[in-house]
PDB file of C-alpha atoms in Angstrom:
ATOM      1  CA  PRO A  59       0.000   0.000   0.000  1.00 56.00           C
ATOM      2  CA  ARG A  60       1.160   3.528  -0.815  1.00 56.00           C
ATOM      3  CA  THR A  61       1.731   5.959   2.013  1.00 61.00           C
ATOM      4  CA  SER A  62      -0.149   9.248   2.191  1.00 61.00           C
ATOM      5  CA  ALA A  63       3.133  11.061   1.406  1.00 59.00           C
ATOM      6  CA  ALA A  64       3.573   8.959  -1.758  1.00 59.00           C
ATOM      7  CA  ARG A  65      -0.023   9.688  -2.832  1.00 63.00           C
ATOM      8  CA  MET A  66       0.478  13.426  -2.194  1.00 58.00           C
ATOM      9  CA  THR A  67       3.754  13.428  -4.143  1.00 59.00           C
ATOM     10  CA  SER A  68       2.025  11.659  -7.044  1.00 63.00           C
ATOM     11  CA  ARG A  69      -0.823  14.192  -7.042  1.00 64.00           C
ATOM     12  CA  TRP A  70       1.668  17.073  -6.858  1.00 60.00           C
ATOM     13  CA  ALA A  71       3.621  15.707  -9.850  1.00 59.00           C
ATOM     14  CA  SER A  72       0.403  15.179 -11.850  1.00 62.00           C
ATOM     15  CA  ALA A  73      -0.783  18.751 -11.179  1.00 59.00           C
ATOM     16  CA  ALA A  74       2.600  20.189 -12.164  1.00 57.00           C
ATOM     17  CA  ALA A  75       2.699  18.139 -15.382  1.00 54.00           C
ATOM     18  CA  LEU A  76      -0.836  19.234 -16.307  1.00 54.00           C
ATOM     19  CA  ALA A  77      -0.003  22.907 -15.712  1.00 53.00           C
ATOM     20  CA  LEU A  78       3.134  22.654 -17.840  1.00 51.00           C
ATOM     21  CA  MET A  79       1.340  20.885 -20.711  1.00 51.00           C
ATOM     22  CA  VAL A  80      -1.861  22.927 -20.801  1.00 51.00           C
ATOM     23  CA  GLY A  81      -0.550  26.360 -19.773  1.00 49.00           C
ATOM     24  CA  PRO A  82       1.546  27.205 -22.867  1.00 49.00           C
ATOM     25  CA  SER A  83      -1.278  26.382 -25.270  1.00 48.00           C
ATOM     26  CA  LEU A  84      -3.730  28.743 -23.555  1.00 48.00           C
ATOM     27  CA  ALA A  85      -2.212  32.089 -24.486  1.00 44.00           C
ATOM     28  CA  GLY A  86      -1.103  33.734 -27.697  1.00 54.00           C
ATOM     29  CA  GLN A  87       1.048  36.327 -25.959  1.00 65.00           C
ATOM     30  CA  GLN A  88       2.591  34.886 -22.834  1.00 87.00           C
ATOM     31  CA  VAL A  89       4.440  36.540 -20.017  1.00 94.00           C
ATOM     32  CA  ARG A  90       7.103  34.365 -18.450  1.00 97.00           C
ATOM     33  CA  GLU A  91       8.406  35.212 -15.003  1.00 98.00           C
ATOM     34  CA  ILE A  92      11.353  34.209 -12.876  1.00 98.00           C
ATOM     35  CA  GLY A  93      12.214  35.407  -9.421  1.00 98.00           C
ATOM     36  CA  ALA A  94      13.240  34.670  -5.895  1.00 98.00           C
ATOM     37  CA  GLY A  95      11.380  34.844  -2.633  1.00 98.00           C
ATOM     38  CA  VAL A  96      11.041  33.952   1.016  1.00 97.00           C
ATOM     39  CA  VAL A  97       8.089  32.107   2.578  1.00 96.00           C
ATOM     40  CA  MET A  98       7.427  32.176   6.330  1.00 95.00           C
ATOM     41  CA  LEU A  99       4.905  29.881   8.012  1.00 94.00           C
ATOM     42  CA  GLY A 100       3.689  31.134  11.372  1.00 92.00           C
ATOM     43  CA  ARG A 101       3.322  27.819  13.121  1.00 86.00           C
ATOM     44  CA  ASP A 102       5.180  26.247  16.025  1.00 82.00           C
ATOM     45  CA  PRO A 103       8.020  26.159  15.245  1.00 87.00           C
ATOM     46  CA  VAL A 104       8.136  28.990  12.705  1.00 89.00           C
ATOM     47  CA  THR A 105       9.419  27.797   9.329  1.00 92.00           C
ATOM     48  CA  VAL A 106      11.258  30.072   6.881  1.00 94.00           C
ATOM     49  CA  VAL A 107      12.390  28.897   3.436  1.00 96.00           C
ATOM     50  CA  ALA A 108      13.874  30.807   0.507  1.00 98.00           C
ATOM     51  CA  GLY A 109      14.302  29.892  -3.130  1.00 98.00           C
ATOM     52  CA  PRO A 110      13.409  30.376  -6.791  1.00 98.00           C
ATOM     53  CA  TYR A 111      10.082  31.236  -8.382  1.00 98.00           C
ATOM     54  CA  VAL A 112       8.835  30.623 -11.943  1.00 98.00           C
ATOM     55  CA  GLY A 113       5.560  31.759 -13.418  1.00 98.00           C
ATOM     56  CA  LEU A 114       3.672  31.703 -16.697  1.00 98.00           C
ATOM     57  CA  ARG A 115       0.736  33.969 -17.477  1.00 97.00           C
ATOM     58  CA  THR A 116      -1.574  31.563 -19.241  1.00 95.00           C
ATOM     59  CA  THR A 117      -4.083  34.330 -20.076  1.00 95.00           C
ATOM     60  CA  SER A 118      -3.968  38.090 -19.538  1.00 93.00           C
ATOM     61  CA  ARG A 119      -5.411  37.667 -16.019  1.00 97.00           C
ATOM     62  CA  THR A 120      -4.163  34.246 -14.893  1.00 98.00           C
ATOM     63  CA  ARG A 121      -0.751  32.989 -13.881  1.00 98.00           C
ATOM     64  CA  VAL A 122       0.510  29.503 -13.007  1.00 98.00           C
ATOM     65  CA  ALA A 123       3.265  29.921 -10.420  1.00 98.00           C
ATOM     66  CA  ALA A 124       5.693  27.452  -8.866  1.00 98.00           C
ATOM     67  CA  THR A 125       8.057  28.076  -5.976  1.00 98.00           C
ATOM     68  CA  ALA A 126      10.634  25.946  -4.226  1.00 98.00           C
ATOM     69  CA  GLY A 127      12.486  26.740  -1.052  1.00 97.00           C
ATOM     70  CA  ALA A 128      14.879  25.387   1.503  1.00 97.00           C
ATOM     71  CA  GLY A 129      15.669  26.522   5.024  1.00 96.00           C
ATOM     72  CA  VAL A 130      16.311  25.313   8.533  1.00 86.00           C
ATOM     73  CA  ILE A 131      13.776  24.433  11.218  1.00 86.00           C
ATOM     74  CA  VAL A 132      15.004  23.553  14.726  1.00 83.00           C
ATOM     75  CA  GLY A 133      18.419  22.537  13.393  1.00 82.00           C
ATOM     76  CA  ALA A 134      17.056  20.347  10.584  1.00 88.00           C
ATOM     77  CA  LEU A 135      16.765  21.010   6.856  1.00 93.00           C
ATOM     78  CA  ALA A 136      13.262  22.120   5.856  1.00 95.00           C
ATOM     79  CA  TRP A 137      11.923  22.325   2.302  1.00 96.00           C
ATOM     80  CA  ARG A 138       8.718  23.470   0.615  1.00 97.00           C
ATOM     81  CA  GLY A 139       7.289  23.509  -2.885  1.00 98.00           C
ATOM     82  CA  GLU A 140       4.147  25.279  -4.071  1.00 98.00           C
ATOM     83  CA  LEU A 141       2.083  25.210  -7.258  1.00 98.00           C
ATOM     84  CA  ALA A 142      -0.604  27.882  -7.478  1.00 98.00           C
ATOM     85  CA  VAL A 143      -2.894  29.627  -9.930  1.00 98.00           C
ATOM     86  CA  HIS A 144      -3.214  33.410  -9.502  1.00 98.00           C
ATOM     87  CA  PHE A 145      -6.049  35.652 -10.725  1.00 98.00           C
ATOM     88  CA  LEU A 146      -4.637  39.142 -11.449  1.00 98.00           C
ATOM     89  CA  LEU A 147      -6.900  42.155 -10.984  1.00 98.00           C
ATOM     90  CA  ALA A 148      -4.585  44.709 -12.704  1.00 96.00           C
ATOM     91  CA  PRO A 149      -2.219  42.703 -14.942  1.00 96.00           C
ATOM     92  CA  GLY A 150      -1.299  45.576 -17.266  1.00 94.00           C
ATOM     93  CA  ASN A 151      -0.324  48.232 -14.705  1.00 95.00           C
ATOM     94  CA  ARG A 152       3.189  49.419 -15.557  1.00 95.00           C
ATOM     95  CA  THR A 153       3.251  51.688 -12.497  1.00 95.00           C
ATOM     96  CA  GLY A 154       1.799  51.272  -9.048  1.00 97.00           C
ATOM     97  CA  ALA A 155       0.639  47.994  -7.573  1.00 97.00           C
ATOM     98  CA  GLY A 156      -1.796  45.267  -8.547  1.00 98.00           C
ATOM     99  CA  LEU A 157      -3.815  42.947  -6.327  1.00 98.00           C
ATOM    100  CA  TYR A 158      -4.211  39.214  -7.014  1.00 98.00           C
ATOM    101  CA  GLY A 159      -5.671  36.149  -5.340  1.00 98.00           C
ATOM    102  CA  GLY A 160      -4.842  32.520  -5.754  1.00 98.00           C
ATOM    103  CA  GLY A 161      -4.909  28.961  -4.622  1.00 98.00           C
ATOM    104  CA  GLY A 162      -3.112  25.710  -5.141  1.00 98.00           C
ATOM    105  CA  LEU A 163      -1.127  23.002  -3.429  1.00 98.00           C
ATOM    106  CA  ALA A 164       1.918  23.048  -1.175  1.00 98.00           C
ATOM    107  CA  LEU A 165       4.203  20.192  -0.197  1.00 97.00           C
ATOM    108  CA  GLY A 166       6.883  20.430   2.457  1.00 95.00           C
ATOM    109  CA  GLY A 167       8.832  18.569   5.020  1.00 93.00           C
ATOM    110  CA  SER A 168      11.723  18.152   7.379  1.00 92.00           C
ATOM    111  CA  ASP A 169      13.648  15.118   8.666  1.00 87.00           C
ATOM    112  CA  GLY A 170      11.853  12.734   6.282  1.00 86.00           C
ATOM    113  CA  ASP A 171       8.430  13.936   7.435  1.00 90.00           C
ATOM    114  CA  VAL A 172       6.381  15.105   4.391  1.00 94.00           C
ATOM    115  CA  HIS A 173       3.075  16.988   4.464  1.00 95.00           C
ATOM    116  CA  GLY A 174       0.738  18.414   1.841  1.00 97.00           C
ATOM    117  CA  TRP A 175      -1.611  21.377   2.175  1.00 97.00           C
ATOM    118  CA  VAL A 176      -4.183  23.357   0.242  1.00 98.00           C
ATOM    119  CA  LEU A 177      -2.853  26.864  -0.394  1.00 98.00           C
ATOM    120  CA  LEU A 178      -4.988  30.047  -0.368  1.00 98.00           C
ATOM    121  CA  LEU A 179      -3.421  33.483  -0.784  1.00 98.00           C
ATOM    122  CA  VAL A 180      -3.902  37.133  -1.572  1.00 98.00           C
ATOM    123  CA  GLY A 181      -1.015  39.136  -2.980  1.00 98.00           C
ATOM    124  CA  LEU A 182       0.106  42.576  -4.002  1.00 98.00           C
ATOM    125  CA  GLU A 183       2.769  43.110  -6.664  1.00 98.00           C
ATOM    126  CA  GLY A 184       4.571  46.198  -7.883  1.00 98.00           C
ATOM    127  CA  ARG A 185       4.279  47.058 -11.590  1.00 97.00           C
ATOM    128  CA  PRO A 186       2.501  43.829 -12.675  1.00 96.00           C
ATOM    129  CA  GLY A 187       2.697  44.952 -16.329  1.00 95.00           C
ATOM    130  CA  GLY A 188       6.317  46.091 -16.085  1.00 95.00           C
ATOM    131  CA  ALA A 189       9.595  44.290 -16.664  1.00 96.00           C
ATOM    132  CA  SER A 190      10.066  43.529 -12.949  1.00 97.00           C
ATOM    133  CA  GLY A 191       8.557  44.187  -9.555  1.00 97.00           C
ATOM    134  CA  TRP A 192       8.278  43.157  -5.917  1.00 98.00           C
ATOM    135  CA  PHE A 193       5.529  41.006  -4.418  1.00 98.00           C
ATOM    136  CA  ILE A 194       4.094  40.324  -0.978  1.00 98.00           C
ATOM    137  CA  GLU A 195       1.531  37.645  -0.112  1.00 98.00           C
ATOM    138  CA  ALA A 196      -0.510  36.559   2.881  1.00 98.00           C
ATOM    139  CA  GLY A 197      -2.556  33.412   3.215  1.00 98.00           C
ATOM    140  CA  LEU A 198      -2.898  29.892   4.546  1.00 97.00           C
ATOM    141  CA  GLY A 199      -1.218  26.619   3.658  1.00 96.00           C
ATOM    142  CA  GLY A 200       0.543  24.677   6.402  1.00 92.00           C
ATOM    143  CA  GLY A 201      -0.251  27.473   8.847  1.00 94.00           C
ATOM    144  CA  PRO A 202      -0.503  31.230   8.438  1.00 97.00           C
ATOM    145  CA  ARG A 203       1.727  32.119   5.462  1.00 97.00           C
ATOM    146  CA  LEU A 204       3.630  35.259   4.489  1.00 98.00           C
ATOM    147  CA  ALA A 205       5.796  35.553   1.376  1.00 98.00           C
ATOM    148  CA  ALA A 206       7.831  38.290  -0.278  1.00 98.00           C
ATOM    149  CA  GLY A 207      10.236  38.551  -3.179  1.00 98.00           C
ATOM    150  CA  TRP A 208      11.029  39.918  -6.629  1.00 98.00           C
ATOM    151  CA  ARG A 209       9.859  38.871 -10.119  1.00 98.00           C
ATOM    152  CA  TRP A 210      11.371  39.561 -13.550  1.00 98.00           C
ATOM    153  CA  ARG A 211       9.086  39.303 -16.600  1.00 96.00           C
ATOM    154  CA  ALA A 212       9.603  38.662 -20.313  1.00 94.00           C
ATOM    155  CA  ARG A 213       6.924  38.624 -23.024  1.00 85.00           C
ATOM    156  CA  ARG A 214       6.795  35.910 -25.658  1.00 77.00           C
ATOM    157  CA  HIS A 215       4.709  36.708 -28.743  1.00 63.00           C
TER     158      HIS A 215
END
């Protein structure tokens, strides 16, 4: 019998594969994003991980985003991966900030202990239609969640 961690890993891999296969075919003009960020989970003990971010705007208002991070929790290595879909309220703003909401899946662990969570978030990003900008997010997914970082964007026609 498969463990719950193995089932969660399989579901995570299936969702990621689906997003990568379907996402590129959904948009004529795509915006690809790369970045880096920090995620903090306000649980006991507090977990902080940092790492890369990649995103693909599948339509003018939607983005598929994946993050990975590593950190330390109580002297042990901690890791976390997230796959989310964002709905952008002001995707073309080249100045100012734009609000977005999203949801998805998160998978993380420490010392061989693996857990999966549903992820819900609301975010604010600087210059969502510009070449780069900051972002901050608040939400839930393995405890109260805060994230911040920077994204660089490139358009593909």
